[in-house]
């Protein structure tokens, strides 16, 4: 028996959502991979069509029926879906309400075990190991940070960058290109610590993995600003948020981590669960979707999602207390995709930044465009990522701003490498998290470059 792809056959499938696409193409110009490749297969509309093919294949395999010969091989289709950043800019642009993210992550989950290349099973095993055994162990991450600093101090990265063979190694070459200069300051944070007056609203701070290992000072800025504004901040028992596993289609790992966080953080009775990392925030905000239909965890997951909030949104919940210091500088704000497109947080960060005395906020021409970071996308797809960063760079450099701020560690790493001056005439731009500017304005020191 063969099965054709048509609307009737797609009924009763989670992929019914695909039928919302009216093929208008309004998403194309906002899609970074389409912008840099010009290929329909690398566009949201093209990928939706490919997902439809895969769904038919998947359901054909499950029901024991054979799908039509016209359906292209999955091995030929999957790389186009793997090339998607998951930035969800297409969802924001779509007039028909296509839930592209739902479809993408469902497809990735269904096809994650299907080999694309000879090395794919090994790559997948390494990623699973990292997601479930490295990112979940803070001690390992902190030790990794200290080891990294040591290598940096002895110039190992500069030496490796000069070796052609090292630059051409997968993952290693792109990592060397990024190789951020990590600040010297590291003040450990761990579950059990708390700050501020206990009469304030209880804020559970999520530490994350990269955020704490590379941008630990951003957590301290977050704590300082929240305490200045009357909140009681504490560090609950927690593990990795599972965002990278979820985006890679490794749902079993993502769900296990989500469940651990759900149980331990709710047990600490927070009023808010605050994040300063857009990627982690978007995954934790959607925890209710992961547990939909689960008799034990569905209600708890909804309750949890309602409490998850980005730091810049929490700071708009009540008037900010007066800041003490004037920061005379021009600032450009890059809205992380997982904040503006996934969490639909668009106005709050700039509304907060405008309250900092002396800040002149300069708009970007294309504020919706991704920077090409997307979790570990810049390590897995370095060429496309670099092309996207080049587009973003043009938009930012022409503003001549002193500082670029963004609320996501992946974006901060991408900009630290991508906005390095390319000529002696080019003005250097400092890369900061928005909360660092607020901490400075409240009188805390050490966040601005000297
Ligand atoms: S999620 Fe981003 S990269 Fe993927 S299709 Fe949509 S706009 Fe393009
Ligand atoms: S904008 Fe929406 S409806 Fe139009 S092609 Fe893109 S996904 Fe389909």
PDB file of C-alpha atoms in Angstrom, residues 103 146 198 239-240 255 357 373:
ATOM      1  CA  UNK A 103       6.799  21.079  14.523  1.00  0.00           C
ATOM      2  CA  UNK A 146      39.744  27.106  35.796  1.00  0.00           C
ATOM      3  CA  UNK A 198      13.477  37.630  53.928  1.00  0.00           C
ATOM      4  CA  UNK A 239      20.363  20.938  37.620  1.00  0.00           C
ATOM      5  CA  UNK A 240      20.876  21.923  33.954  1.00  0.00           C
ATOM      6  CA  UNK A 255      12.473  15.590  30.338  1.00  0.00           C
ATOM      7  CA  UNK A 357      20.498  57.566  33.743  1.00  0.00           C
ATOM      8  CA  UNK A 373      24.858  31.438  17.961  1.00  0.00           C
TER       9      UNK A 373
END
